[in-house]
């Protein structure tokens, strides 16, 4: 059977459920695709061929036995390497965890396996999720399938590139300041950051614990919603997990696809646009807003004046929590251990291990965070940043009194060249200008392709109030149904 890597996740699940294709055939087609193109894309750090085929055979056996299959059973998935997977390498893109094979599964991993989803392997990422380009991986950069000389976004660039390159129809990313939405935007796919606490963080290797949130990538809004419903839900292993039913995001995506947004109020955030944004990005965004208006939505402008401080607040909160979370890498319990010759002290071994194991971006953020948390500076830096975070949340609250959802470009720029911004951290950090406010407030947000600029994808971001993720999916699906599919125009290198 041919053409399986072209199909949506929903279509593949239907083929498997009906017996028109076996889960093994579907898995093998995607493994063959990985073999064919991943040498150029470098989306994967580890491909679990044996495990994927075994999982697929188990789905086929359940179907043959007459068992009821889940809505995504037999569908392949790529997993970001920050998510713990029992028995498989889990590095978080860092040399300090090279070769580590966890003794347990993250809650997300468990739910994916229980759903019959076939995990193909682990994807590349910025080290410990610190970056916006996947150039900070200790194992080399991932390349954007649209143009191999460009970045695929970050930190979940391997997961976004795998989906855009048709190596997997689904993937998991994590989003701390935009690391699902920004990669989705620059690779022309869909990526959703759920409400903070909607998806368990148990088994995620933490970057910034008050910001980290796992979420789904796919090539359609419906596929993204289907995966969302699999991984979401309360988890007693995660103290920040929300004790609420999973939001009806699949129903919302199906409703949105009908193309009627009558009665929906859409707020365009004044502060997320204008000077400094690429003209082509703004043009695609403005055209998408007009499309939403044409579907019956009421469009208003809203002001969120404290959004302009989101980058400064994030660049204190995230490094501070990063500094605390990196303390567990002590060369004693697991991972890399350097300089243990029997004569050096534990402190020396720890220092040598961290020097060898952490990359430059991780070291930069540890130093910033340690300083911000130090005696005499905590209130002036970390404490003040948390106050700004509260003001940003209040801006959202006021804006949602005027609008049901807020929209903006997902990123001010299309994908830039690999190596272009490595020497200028601030130029790199501004990639997340539009995505940071929702991360700081813990609200849900989705990126949906809305056009091209300079032949490269542009994303529109839809933000909703906390625990109203379904609004993102409804508006995103309506836009998706009304515009030309971006991936239909992906260059020949990664076409089917």
mmCIF file with all atom_site columns, C-alpha atoms in Angstrom, residues 130-133 135-136 182 311 314-315 319 360-365 367-368 413 416 419-433 436:
data_model
loop_
_atom_site.group_PDB
_atom_site.id
_atom_site.type_symbol
_atom_site.label_atom_id
_atom_site.label_alt_id
_atom_site.label_comp_id
_atom_site.label_asym_id
_atom_site.label_entity_id
_atom_site.label_seq_id
_atom_site.pdbx_PDB_ins_code
_atom_site.Cartn_x
_atom_site.Cartn_y
_atom_site.Cartn_z
_atom_site.occupancy
_atom_site.B_iso_or_equiv
_atom_site.pdbx_formal_charge
_atom_site.auth_seq_id
_atom_site.auth_comp_id
_atom_site.auth_asym_id
_atom_site.auth_atom_id
_atom_site.pdbx_PDB_model_num
ATOM 1  C CA . UNK A 1 130 ? 16.486 26.111 26.259 1.00 0.00 ? 130 UNK A CA 1
ATOM 2  C CA . UNK A 1 131 ? 16.339 27.736 22.870 1.00 0.00 ? 131 UNK A CA 1
ATOM 3  C CA . UNK A 1 132 ? 14.220 28.833 19.932 1.00 0.00 ? 132 UNK A CA 1
ATOM 4  C CA . UNK A 1 133 ? 15.993 27.139 17.036 1.00 0.00 ? 133 UNK A CA 1
ATOM 5  C CA . UNK A 1 135 ? 20.672 24.757 17.377 1.00 0.00 ? 135 UNK A CA 1
ATOM 6  C CA . UNK A 1 136 ? 21.497 24.308 21.071 1.00 0.00 ? 136 UNK A CA 1
ATOM 7  C CA . UNK A 1 182 ? 6.878  28.899 17.348 1.00 0.00 ? 182 UNK A CA 1
ATOM 8  C CA . UNK A 1 311 ? 10.327 38.978 27.566 1.00 0.00 ? 311 UNK A CA 1
ATOM 9  C CA . UNK A 1 314 ? 10.429 35.487 31.329 1.00 0.00 ? 314 UNK A CA 1
ATOM 10 C CA . UNK A 1 315 ? 14.192 35.977 31.107 1.00 0.00 ? 315 UNK A CA 1
ATOM 11 C CA . UNK A 1 319 ? 16.528 30.995 34.191 1.00 0.00 ? 319 UNK A CA 1
ATOM 12 C CA . UNK A 1 360 ? 26.840 27.159 26.560 1.00 0.00 ? 360 UNK A CA 1
ATOM 13 C CA . UNK A 1 361 ? 23.154 28.197 26.524 1.00 0.00 ? 361 UNK A CA 1
ATOM 14 C CA . UNK A 1 362 ? 22.372 26.069 29.571 1.00 0.00 ? 362 UNK A CA 1
ATOM 15 C CA . UNK A 1 363 ? 25.384 27.507 31.407 1.00 0.00 ? 363 UNK A CA 1
ATOM 16 C CA . UNK A 1 364 ? 24.291 31.034 30.461 1.00 0.00 ? 364 UNK A CA 1
ATOM 17 C CA . UNK A 1 365 ? 20.817 30.524 31.895 1.00 0.00 ? 365 UNK A CA 1
ATOM 18 C CA . UNK A 1 367 ? 24.345 31.787 35.751 1.00 0.00 ? 367 UNK A CA 1
ATOM 19 C CA . UNK A 1 368 ? 21.573 34.321 35.128 1.00 0.00 ? 368 UNK A CA 1
ATOM 20 C CA . UNK A 1 413 ? 9.678  36.268 11.642 1.00 0.00 ? 413 UNK A CA 1
ATOM 21 C CA . UNK A 1 416 ? 15.911 32.244 9.756  1.00 0.00 ? 416 UNK A CA 1
ATOM 22 C CA . UNK A 1 419 ? 23.872 30.018 12.525 1.00 0.00 ? 419 UNK A CA 1
ATOM 23 C CA . UNK A 1 420 ? 22.452 33.483 11.827 1.00 0.00 ? 420 UNK A CA 1
ATOM 24 C CA . UNK A 1 421 ? 21.628 34.364 15.446 1.00 0.00 ? 421 UNK A CA 1
ATOM 25 C CA . UNK A 1 422 ? 23.755 32.009 17.522 1.00 0.00 ? 422 UNK A CA 1
ATOM 26 C CA . UNK A 1 423 ? 26.156 34.786 18.516 1.00 0.00 ? 423 UNK A CA 1
ATOM 27 C CA . UNK A 1 424 ? 23.370 37.166 19.546 1.00 0.00 ? 424 UNK A CA 1
ATOM 28 C CA . UNK A 1 425 ? 21.177 35.712 22.316 1.00 0.00 ? 425 UNK A CA 1
ATOM 29 C CA . UNK A 1 426 ? 18.816 38.701 22.366 1.00 0.00 ? 426 UNK A CA 1
ATOM 30 C CA . UNK A 1 427 ? 18.150 38.385 18.624 1.00 0.00 ? 427 UNK A CA 1
ATOM 31 C CA . UNK A 1 428 ? 17.300 34.738 19.301 1.00 0.00 ? 428 UNK A CA 1
ATOM 32 C CA . UNK A 1 429 ? 15.047 35.440 22.287 1.00 0.00 ? 429 UNK A CA 1
ATOM 33 C CA . UNK A 1 430 ? 12.792 37.871 20.390 1.00 0.00 ? 430 UNK A CA 1
ATOM 34 C CA . UNK A 1 431 ? 11.449 34.923 18.382 1.00 0.00 ? 431 UNK A CA 1
ATOM 35 C CA . UNK A 1 432 ? 9.165  34.320 21.375 1.00 0.00 ? 432 UNK A CA 1
ATOM 36 C CA . UNK A 1 433 ? 7.755  37.850 21.733 1.00 0.00 ? 433 UNK A CA 1
ATOM 37 C CA . UNK A 1 436 ? 5.564  34.486 25.990 1.00 0.00 ? 436 UNK A CA 1
#
